Amino acid sequence: MNMSKSLSSAFLQIAKARKSCHRFQPNLEIPQETLKDILDATLTAPSGFNLQPSQIIVVRDQQIKKKLAQTTMLGPGNVYRTIDSSAVAVFLSDLEPHKRLPRIIELEKESNMRTKQYMVNLPIASTFLMGEGTVATWMKQAATHIMSPIQPMPSIDSVQSWSFKNTSLAAQTFVLSATSHGLATCLMEGYDDRRVKEVLRIPDRYGVP
C-alpha cells in the first residue's frame, strides 16, 4: 500500500470512529503529553489568510467545570457532560482579528514561502473580507452585490461569522485528533456564552461560538 492510500485509510478510520459521546466516564485524567499532542494538531487547522483567529481554554479543574455546568449550561445533558468530562475545551473566536495582522505579516515574511504579490495583497484583502463594524460590513456587502453581475466578487461576512467559521475548523481538528488518541468527545451547543465569558474571565474581544 502506498503512502497516500495508507494516509487516506487511516483518516477514514478516524473520521468514522468519531462519535458524539453522550456520557463520559468520570474521574479520568488525560495524560499531559496526549493533551499537548491534540493541541499541537489543532494548531495545524487552516484559517483565512492564516490569521488563526482562535484561542482554546482547556478547563480541567473540577470546581471550574462544576461552575460552568451549574451556571452556563442549558439542559441536563450538557450539565453532566461538563462535570464528568476529563476536560472541557472552550474555543474562542477573535472579534478583532485585524490586531493579529501585523504579527502574521511578520511571520509570513520570516517564512519566505509567499509570493511578493501575495504579501502586497494580504493586508488589503484580509481587511476587506473580515467585515469589522456593522456599517462597514453593510457597505461592503452592498458594493459586492452591485459588482457581482459584472465580475466575480467575494462574500462579505460579519467579523463574528468570519471568525466563528474559522474557529469551527480548529474545533473539528481538535475532535479528530482526540479521536485518534482513543478519546471520546462531544461538540456542545446549548450554553449561555455571556456567562461562560464571565466564569472564565474572557475579554470582550473574543466570542464563544
Backbone as JSON, one array per atom type, in Angstrom:
{
  "sequence": "MNMSKSLSSAFLQIAKARKSCHRFQPNLEIPQETLKDILDATLTAPSGFNLQPSQIIVVRDQQIKKKLAQTTMLGPGNVYRTIDSSAVAVFLSDLEPHKRLPRIIELEKESNMRTKQYMVNLPIASTFLMGEGTVATWMKQAATHIMSPIQPMPSIDSVQSWSFKNTSLAAQTFVLSATSHGLATCLMEGYDDRRVKEVLRIPDRYGVP",
  "N": [[0.85, -1.21, 0.0], [0.65, 2.18, -0.94], [1.9, 5.39, 0.29], [-0.09, 7.45, 0.16], [-2.53, 6.04, 0.02], [-2.38, 4.7, 2.43], [-2.48, 6.83, 4.27], [-5.0, 7.94, 3.65], [-6.66, 5.82, 4.32], [-6.16, 5.62, 7.07], [-7.12, 8.1, 7.92], [-9.82, 7.89, 7.24], [-10.64, 5.89, 8.97], [-10.37, 7.21, 11.42], [-12.2, 9.33, 11.08], [-14.61, 7.91, 10.85], [-14.66, 6.73, 13.31], [-15.15, 8.78, 15.05], [-17.54, 9.87, 17.28], [-20.38, 11.44, 18.8], [-20.2, 11.69, 22.12], [-22.41, 10.84, 24.65], [-22.31, 10.47, 27.34], [-19.78, 10.74, 29.65], [-17.1, 8.89, 31.18], [-16.53, 9.44, 34.5], [-13.91, 11.0, 36.54], [-11.5, 10.46, 35.25], [-8.25, 11.08, 33.91], [-6.63, 12.93, 31.35], [-3.56, 12.2, 29.95], [-0.81, 14.48, 30.14], [0.97, 14.65, 27.94], [-0.57, 13.6, 25.92], [-2.67, 15.43, 25.71], [-1.19, 17.67, 24.94], [-0.3, 16.83, 22.42], [-2.72, 16.72, 21.04], [-3.47, 19.42, 21.07], [-1.33, 20.51, 19.67], [-1.8, 19.4, 17.16], [-4.21, 20.66, 16.61], [-3.41, 23.24, 16.13], [-2.62, 23.14, 13.53], [-4.79, 23.55, 11.95], [-6.48, 25.02, 9.16], [-6.88, 28.54, 8.31], [-8.49, 31.6, 7.34], [-6.41, 33.64, 5.41], [-4.4, 32.85, 7.02], [-4.7, 33.93, 9.56], [-5.41, 32.83, 11.94], [-7.58, 33.05, 14.02], [-8.32, 31.97, 16.51], [-8.56, 30.85, 19.88], [-7.93, 28.61, 22.61], [-9.28, 27.49, 25.6], [-8.53, 25.19, 27.97], [-10.27, 23.5, 30.25], [-9.73, 21.89, 33.18], [-9.93, 21.77, 35.87], [-11.94, 20.64, 38.47], [-13.74, 22.1, 40.04], [-14.13, 24.46, 38.59], [-15.24, 23.38, 36.29], [-17.63, 22.42, 37.38], [-18.82, 24.83, 38.06], [-19.17, 25.97, 35.54], [-20.95, 24.08, 34.51], [-23.19, 24.33, 36.22], [-23.96, 26.99, 36.04], [-23.91, 27.93, 33.41], [-24.77, 26.12, 31.46], [-27.33, 24.77, 29.32], [-29.9, 22.6, 29.84], [-29.97, 19.22, 31.09], [-28.27, 17.29, 29.93], [-25.94, 18.6, 28.9], [-25.04, 19.56, 31.3], [-24.25, 17.3, 32.92], [-22.38, 16.19, 31.18], [-20.41, 18.16, 31.12], [-19.51, 18.17, 33.78], [-18.64, 15.5, 34.16], [-16.68, 15.08, 32.22], [-13.21, 14.69, 31.27], [-11.87, 16.93, 30.49], [-12.78, 20.22, 29.46], [-12.87, 21.81, 26.48], [-12.82, 25.04, 25.59], [-13.57, 26.98, 22.95], [-12.46, 29.98, 21.5], [-13.23, 32.86, 19.56], [-11.63, 35.38, 17.82], [-12.77, 38.61, 17.73], [-11.68, 40.87, 16.85], [-9.84, 40.59, 14.65], [-8.1, 42.03, 13.06], [-6.09, 42.99, 14.62], [-4.28, 40.98, 14.77], [-2.98, 40.97, 12.41], [-0.46, 42.46, 11.86], [1.47, 40.84, 13.2], [1.13, 38.39, 11.89], [1.86, 39.07, 9.27], [4.53, 39.63, 9.72], [5.46, 37.06, 10.48], [4.93, 35.66, 8.1], [6.71, 36.89, 6.37], [9.1, 36.08, 7.51], [8.99, 33.34, 7.09], [9.19, 33.21, 4.35], [7.74, 32.01, 2.29], [5.71, 32.89, 0.74], [4.49, 34.52, -2.24], [5.64, 37.64, -3.67], [3.53, 39.21, -4.59], [1.37, 38.16, -3.16], [2.02, 38.98, -0.56], [1.8, 41.72, -0.86], [-0.92, 41.99, -1.36], [-2.08, 40.9, 0.92], [-2.64, 42.53, 3.43], [-4.61, 44.25, 2.41], [-6.64, 42.65, 1.19], [-7.37, 40.92, 3.32], [-8.3, 42.69, 5.29], [-10.47, 43.81, 3.94], [-12.21, 41.6, 3.59], [-12.83, 40.7, 6.14], [-14.76, 42.25, 7.42], [-15.21, 44.03, 9.7], [-17.18, 45.93, 11.94], [-20.45, 47.16, 11.79], [-21.61, 49.02, 9.93], [-19.56, 49.24, 8.05], [-19.44, 46.6, 7.15], [-21.98, 46.33, 5.99], [-21.79, 48.2, 3.88], [-19.75, 47.09, 2.33], [-20.96, 44.68, 1.62], [-23.09, 45.66, 0.08], [-21.69, 46.86, -2.01], [-20.3, 44.67, -3.18], [-22.48, 43.18, -3.99], [-23.59, 44.76, -6.0], [-21.53, 44.71, -7.87], [-21.28, 42.04, -8.52], [-22.82, 40.96, -10.77], [-21.22, 41.82, -12.82], [-18.55, 41.0, -12.45], [-16.78, 38.3, -10.78], [-17.24, 38.34, -7.28], [-16.28, 38.52, -3.81], [-17.9, 36.9, -0.98], [-19.15, 38.75, 1.72], [-18.76, 38.5, 5.07], [-19.97, 39.15, 8.42], [-17.7, 40.15, 11.01], [-17.93, 38.45, 13.16], [-19.17, 36.15, 12.08], [-17.19, 35.41, 10.22], [-14.99, 34.89, 11.89], [-16.03, 32.91, 13.62], [-16.51, 30.89, 11.76], [-13.91, 30.2, 10.99], [-12.92, 29.3, 13.43], [-14.43, 27.03, 13.8], [-13.18, 25.19, 12.15], [-10.83, 24.71, 13.55], [-11.91, 23.54, 15.84], [-13.01, 21.17, 14.82], [-10.67, 19.9, 13.96], [-9.44, 19.52, 16.42], [-11.23, 17.69, 17.63], [-11.02, 15.45, 15.9], [-8.33, 14.84, 16.25], [-8.32, 14.17, 18.97], [-9.91, 11.9, 18.84], [-8.2, 10.22, 17.44], [-6.51, 9.52, 19.42], [-7.98, 7.8, 20.86], [-9.9, 8.94, 22.46], [-13.07, 9.99, 23.7], [-15.42, 12.41, 22.52], [-17.52, 15.38, 22.48], [-19.11, 17.76, 20.68], [-20.52, 20.65, 21.83], [-23.51, 22.54, 21.9], [-25.85, 24.89, 23.26], [-25.51, 26.66, 25.6], [-24.94, 29.5, 27.73], [-23.27, 31.96, 26.4], [-22.46, 34.42, 27.38], [-22.36, 34.05, 30.12], [-20.45, 32.07, 30.23], [-18.19, 33.51, 29.42], [-18.02, 35.2, 31.57], [-17.5, 33.47, 33.77], [-15.04, 32.35, 33.03], [-13.56, 34.57, 32.67], [-13.19, 35.89, 30.18], [-12.03, 38.16, 27.79], [-13.82, 40.92, 26.19], [-13.08, 41.05, 23.58], [-13.2, 38.54, 22.48], [-15.37, 36.02, 21.14], [-17.56, 33.28, 22.0], [-18.1, 30.61, 20.2]],
  "CA": [[0.0, 0.0, 0.0], [1.48, 3.37, -0.97], [1.71, 6.33, 1.39], [-1.36, 8.18, 0.06], [-3.6, 5.13, 0.39], [-2.25, 4.43, 3.86], [-2.97, 8.01, 4.97], [-6.45, 8.08, 3.46], [-7.29, 4.75, 5.09], [-6.06, 5.98, 8.49], [-8.03, 9.21, 8.19], [-11.2, 7.41, 7.16], [-10.9, 5.17, 10.22], [-10.56, 8.21, 12.48], [-13.45, 10.05, 10.82], [-15.73, 7.02, 11.16], [-14.63, 6.41, 14.74], [-15.63, 9.92, 15.83], [-18.96, 9.87, 17.66], [-20.72, 12.36, 19.89], [-20.37, 10.92, 23.36], [-23.5, 11.43, 25.45], [-21.99, 10.35, 28.76], [-18.36, 10.46, 29.86], [-16.73, 8.2, 32.41], [-15.94, 10.47, 35.37], [-12.7, 10.76, 37.34], [-10.37, 10.04, 34.43], [-7.38, 12.19, 33.51], [-5.94, 12.82, 30.08], [-2.13, 12.46, 30.14], [-0.39, 15.79, 29.64], [1.57, 14.55, 26.61], [-1.66, 13.37, 24.97], [-3.34, 16.72, 25.52], [-0.28, 18.53, 24.16], [-0.32, 16.37, 21.04], [-4.01, 17.13, 20.48], [-3.42, 20.87, 20.86], [-0.38, 20.76, 18.58], [-2.5, 19.07, 15.92], [-5.23, 21.68, 16.4], [-2.74, 24.43, 15.59], [-2.41, 22.99, 12.08], [-6.04, 23.82, 11.24], [-6.38, 26.18, 8.27], [-7.69, 29.72, 8.62], [-8.44, 32.61, 6.3], [-5.2, 34.47, 5.42], [-3.55, 32.34, 8.1], [-4.79, 34.84, 10.71], [-5.54, 32.0, 13.15], [-8.34, 33.86, 14.98], [-8.9, 31.09, 17.53], [-7.86, 30.53, 21.13], [-8.57, 27.49, 23.31], [-9.1, 27.36, 27.05], [-8.79, 23.81, 28.38], [-10.67, 23.51, 31.66], [-9.57, 20.57, 33.79], [-10.24, 21.91, 37.28], [-13.29, 20.13, 38.71], [-14.6, 23.15, 40.58], [-14.5, 25.36, 37.49], [-16.17, 22.63, 35.44], [-18.93, 22.41, 38.06], [-19.4, 26.17, 37.95], [-19.64, 26.08, 34.15], [-22.12, 23.21, 34.36], [-24.33, 24.78, 37.01], [-24.36, 28.39, 35.79], [-23.9, 28.34, 32.0], [-25.27, 25.11, 30.54], [-28.77, 24.63, 29.13], [-30.28, 21.2, 29.72], [-29.22, 18.3, 31.95], [-27.23, 16.57, 29.19], [-24.72, 19.39, 28.9], [-24.58, 19.71, 32.69], [-23.45, 16.16, 33.39], [-21.22, 16.02, 30.32], [-19.39, 19.11, 31.56], [-18.98, 17.73, 35.07], [-17.98, 14.19, 34.07], [-15.59, 15.04, 31.24], [-11.85, 14.88, 31.77], [-11.5, 18.32, 30.18], [-13.69, 20.98, 28.6], [-12.13, 22.73, 25.6], [-13.64, 26.19, 25.23], [-12.98, 27.65, 21.79], [-12.73, 31.41, 21.43], [-13.03, 33.47, 18.25], [-11.21, 36.77, 17.91], [-13.69, 39.52, 17.05], [-10.86, 41.98, 16.39], [-8.71, 39.88, 14.05], [-7.14, 42.94, 12.43], [-4.97, 43.19, 15.54], [-3.33, 39.9, 14.54], [-2.39, 41.1, 11.08], [0.97, 42.8, 11.84], [2.3, 39.7, 13.59], [1.04, 37.39, 10.83], [2.69, 39.56, 8.17], [5.92, 39.43, 10.15], [5.77, 35.63, 10.4], [4.92, 35.27, 6.7], [7.97, 37.37, 5.8], [10.17, 35.23, 8.04], [8.91, 32.01, 6.46], [9.61, 33.41, 2.96], [7.06, 31.0, 1.47], [4.66, 33.54, -0.05], [4.95, 35.35, -3.34], [5.66, 39.07, -3.4], [2.2, 39.74, -4.83], [0.53, 37.75, -2.03], [2.33, 39.83, 0.59], [1.26, 43.05, -1.14], [-2.39, 41.93, -1.28], [-2.55, 40.37, 2.2], [-3.33, 43.47, 4.32], [-5.78, 44.84, 1.75], [-7.69, 41.64, 1.01], [-7.84, 40.41, 4.61], [-9.08, 43.75, 5.93], [-11.73, 43.96, 3.2], [-13.08, 40.43, 3.73], [-13.19, 40.39, 7.53], [-16.03, 42.9, 7.71], [-15.37, 44.56, 11.06], [-18.04, 47.09, 12.0], [-21.74, 46.91, 11.15], [-21.78, 49.89, 8.77], [-18.54, 48.85, 7.06], [-19.86, 45.31, 6.59], [-23.14, 46.57, 5.11], [-21.33, 48.9, 2.69], [-19.01, 46.13, 1.51], [-21.96, 43.75, 1.06], [-23.82, 46.37, -0.97], [-20.78, 47.07, -3.14], [-20.05, 43.4, -3.86], [-23.74, 42.77, -4.62], [-23.72, 45.55, -7.23], [-20.48, 44.32, -8.81], [-21.31, 40.61, -8.82], [-23.24, 40.64, -12.14], [-20.19, 42.25, -13.77], [-17.37, 40.16, -12.27], [-16.87, 37.55, -9.53], [-16.96, 39.12, -6.07], [-16.31, 37.68, -2.62], [-18.98, 37.07, 0.0], [-18.69, 39.52, 2.87], [-19.37, 38.09, 6.33], [-19.65, 39.94, 9.6], [-16.46, 39.65, 11.61], [-18.27, 37.32, 14.02], [-19.36, 34.99, 11.22], [-15.89, 35.05, 9.66], [-14.15, 34.31, 12.94], [-16.65, 31.65, 14.07], [-16.3, 29.91, 10.69], [-12.53, 29.73, 11.09], [-12.75, 28.55, 14.68], [-15.05, 25.7, 13.64], [-12.17, 24.31, 11.56], [-9.94, 24.32, 14.64], [-12.65, 22.63, 16.72], [-13.1, 19.87, 14.15], [-9.34, 19.3, 14.01], [-9.27, 19.1, 17.82], [-12.05, 16.5, 17.85], [-10.44, 14.33, 15.16], [-7.07, 14.49, 16.91], [-8.67, 13.46, 20.21], [-10.39, 10.58, 18.43], [-7.04, 9.42, 17.05], [-5.9, 9.05, 20.67], [-8.92, 6.93, 21.52], [-10.69, 9.7, 23.42], [-14.43, 10.34, 23.3], [-15.66, 13.85, 22.52], [-18.86, 15.83, 22.12], [-19.22, 19.19, 20.39], [-21.73, 21.07, 22.54], [-24.21, 23.82, 21.85], [-26.74, 24.93, 24.42], [-24.92, 27.28, 26.78], [-25.03, 30.95, 27.73], [-21.89, 32.39, 26.15], [-22.16, 35.56, 28.24], [-21.98, 33.52, 31.42], [-19.16, 31.37, 30.04], [-17.16, 34.54, 29.41], [-17.9, 35.72, 32.94], [-16.86, 32.46, 34.62], [-13.65, 32.14, 32.61], [-12.93, 35.9, 32.57], [-12.79, 36.04, 28.79], [-12.2, 39.56, 27.37], [-14.86, 41.19, 25.21], [-12.51, 40.88, 22.24], [-13.42, 37.19, 21.99], [-16.67, 35.39, 21.21], [-17.56, 31.83, 22.25], [-19.05, 30.11, 19.19]],
  "C": [[0.89, 1.25, 0.0], [1.07, 4.35, 0.14], [0.34, 7.01, 1.34], [-2.53, 7.29, 0.45], [-3.59, 4.82, 1.88], [-2.8, 5.59, 4.68], [-4.48, 8.16, 4.85], [-7.2, 7.03, 4.25], [-7.29, 5.09, 6.58], [-7.03, 7.1, 8.82], [-9.47, 8.75, 8.18], [-11.57, 6.65, 8.43], [-11.17, 6.14, 11.36], [-11.89, 8.92, 12.32], [-14.66, 9.2, 11.17], [-15.8, 6.7, 12.64], [-15.18, 7.55, 15.6], [-17.13, 9.82, 16.05], [-19.17, 10.93, 18.73], [-21.05, 11.55, 21.13], [-21.43, 11.59, 24.24], [-23.26, 11.3, 26.95], [-20.53, 9.95, 28.91], [-18.15, 9.7, 31.17], [-16.01, 9.2, 33.31], [-14.62, 10.02, 35.99], [-11.55, 10.14, 36.53], [-9.56, 11.25, 34.02], [-6.75, 11.9, 32.16], [-4.46, 13.1, 30.33], [-1.71, 13.78, 29.49], [0.18, 15.71, 28.23], [0.51, 14.3, 25.54], [-2.38, 14.67, 24.66], [-2.48, 17.66, 24.68], [-0.29, 18.13, 22.69], [-1.6, 16.79, 20.33], [-4.0, 18.62, 20.16], [-2.45, 21.22, 19.74], [-1.03, 20.47, 17.23], [-3.54, 20.14, 15.59], [-4.64, 22.94, 15.78], [-2.51, 24.34, 14.08], [-3.67, 23.29, 11.29], [-5.9, 25.05, 10.35], [-7.23, 27.34, 8.76], [-7.49, 30.74, 7.51], [-7.24, 33.52, 6.46], [-4.22, 34.06, 6.51], [-3.58, 33.25, 9.34], [-5.01, 34.1, 12.02], [-6.31, 32.72, 14.27], [-8.95, 33.07, 16.13], [-7.97, 30.93, 18.72], [-8.62, 29.36, 21.78], [-8.24, 27.58, 24.79], [-9.47, 25.93, 27.41], [-9.04, 23.81, 29.89], [-10.6, 22.09, 32.22], [-9.93, 20.6, 35.28], [-11.7, 21.55, 37.54], [-14.24, 21.21, 39.21], [-15.04, 24.13, 39.5], [-15.47, 24.66, 36.54], [-17.56, 22.6, 36.07], [-19.6, 23.77, 37.95], [-19.93, 26.41, 36.54], [-20.93, 25.29, 33.97], [-23.36, 23.81, 35.01], [-24.83, 26.17, 36.64], [-24.46, 28.77, 34.32], [-24.6, 27.38, 31.04], [-26.79, 25.05, 30.5], [-29.09, 23.15, 28.96], [-29.4, 20.28, 30.54], [-28.11, 17.57, 31.23], [-25.91, 17.31, 29.22], [-24.16, 19.55, 30.31], [-23.73, 18.51, 33.09], [-22.27, 15.86, 32.48], [-20.08, 16.93, 30.75], [-18.73, 18.65, 32.86], [-18.15, 16.46, 34.93], [-16.77, 14.16, 33.15], [-14.23, 15.24, 31.91], [-11.38, 16.31, 31.55], [-12.58, 18.93, 29.3], [-12.84, 21.96, 27.8], [-13.09, 23.83, 25.15], [-12.94, 26.95, 24.11], [-13.42, 29.1, 21.74], [-12.44, 31.92, 20.02], [-12.71, 34.95, 18.43], [-12.15, 37.64, 17.09], [-12.99, 40.8, 16.6], [-9.62, 41.42, 15.69], [-7.7, 40.78, 13.35], [-5.92, 43.17, 13.31], [-3.91, 42.09, 15.41], [-2.5, 40.12, 13.28], [-0.91, 41.47, 11.09], [1.88, 41.62, 12.19], [2.28, 38.61, 12.51], [1.89, 37.8, 9.64], [4.17, 39.35, 8.49], [6.34, 37.97, 10.03], [5.82, 35.15, 8.95], [6.23, 35.71, 6.02], [9.13, 36.49, 6.24], [10.17, 33.86, 7.36], [9.37, 32.05, 5.0], [9.0, 32.37, 2.02], [5.99, 31.6, 0.57], [5.27, 34.34, -1.19], [4.91, 36.83, -2.94], [4.26, 39.66, -3.56], [1.25, 39.38, -3.7], [0.76, 38.68, -0.85], [1.8, 41.25, 0.4], [-0.26, 43.06, -0.92], [-2.9, 41.57, 0.11], [-3.24, 41.41, 3.1], [-4.59, 44.06, 3.73], [-6.93, 43.84, 1.69], [-8.24, 41.17, 2.35], [-8.71, 41.44, 5.33], [-10.45, 43.91, 5.27], [-12.7, 42.83, 3.52], [-13.54, 40.17, 5.16], [-14.45, 41.12, 8.0], [-16.23, 43.4, 9.12], [-16.2, 45.84, 11.03], [-19.31, 46.89, 11.19], [-21.91, 47.73, 9.87], [-20.81, 49.49, 7.67], [-18.93, 47.55, 6.38], [-21.01, 45.52, 5.6], [-22.7, 47.24, 3.81], [-20.57, 47.95, 1.75], [-19.96, 45.12, 0.86], [-22.71, 44.39, -0.09], [-22.95, 46.52, -2.22], [-20.54, 45.77, -3.91], [-21.31, 42.88, -4.55], [-23.93, 43.49, -5.96], [-22.74, 45.05, -8.29], [-20.57, 42.87, -9.27], [-21.8, 40.27, -10.23], [-22.17, 40.96, -13.19], [-18.95, 41.36, -13.69], [-17.51, 39.41, -10.94], [-16.45, 38.4, -8.34], [-17.03, 38.21, -4.85], [-17.57, 37.9, -1.79], [-18.41, 37.78, 1.21], [-19.46, 39.08, 4.11], [-19.13, 39.15, 7.4], [-18.39, 39.36, 10.22], [-16.75, 38.45, 12.51], [-18.44, 36.05, 13.19], [-18.04, 34.49, 10.66], [-15.04, 34.33, 10.7], [-14.71, 32.98, 13.44], [-16.41, 30.55, 13.04], [-14.89, 29.34, 10.76], [-12.29, 28.91, 12.34], [-13.37, 27.16, 14.58], [-14.07, 24.71, 13.01], [-11.2, 23.82, 12.63], [-10.62, 23.31, 15.57], [-12.75, 21.24, 16.12], [-11.74, 19.16, 14.18], [-9.05, 18.77, 15.41], [-9.98, 17.77, 18.07], [-11.45, 15.28, 17.15], [-9.11, 13.89, 15.79], [-7.33, 13.73, 18.2], [-9.14, 12.04, 19.9], [-9.22, 9.67, 18.07], [-6.3, 8.88, 18.27], [-6.85, 8.15, 21.46], [-9.78, 7.61, 22.55], [-12.07, 10.02, 22.84], [-14.61, 11.85, 23.41], [-17.13, 14.14, 22.24], [-18.81, 17.34, 21.9], [-20.55, 19.68, 20.95], [-22.21, 22.45, 22.11], [-25.03, 23.88, 23.15], [-26.06, 25.43, 25.68], [-25.05, 28.8, 26.62], [-23.61, 31.49, 27.59], [-21.5, 33.59, 27.0], [-21.7, 35.09, 29.61], [-20.66, 32.75, 31.35], [-18.02, 32.38, 30.1], [-16.94, 35.11, 30.81], [-17.14, 34.73, 33.83], [-15.38, 32.34, 34.3], [-12.89, 33.46, 32.39], [-12.37, 36.13, 31.17], [-13.03, 37.49, 28.36], [-13.27, 39.71, 26.3], [-14.37, 41.01, 23.78], [-12.88, 39.52, 21.63], [-14.89, 36.76, 22.13], [-16.51, 33.9, 21.48], [-18.57, 31.22, 21.3], [-19.93, 28.99, 19.72]]
}
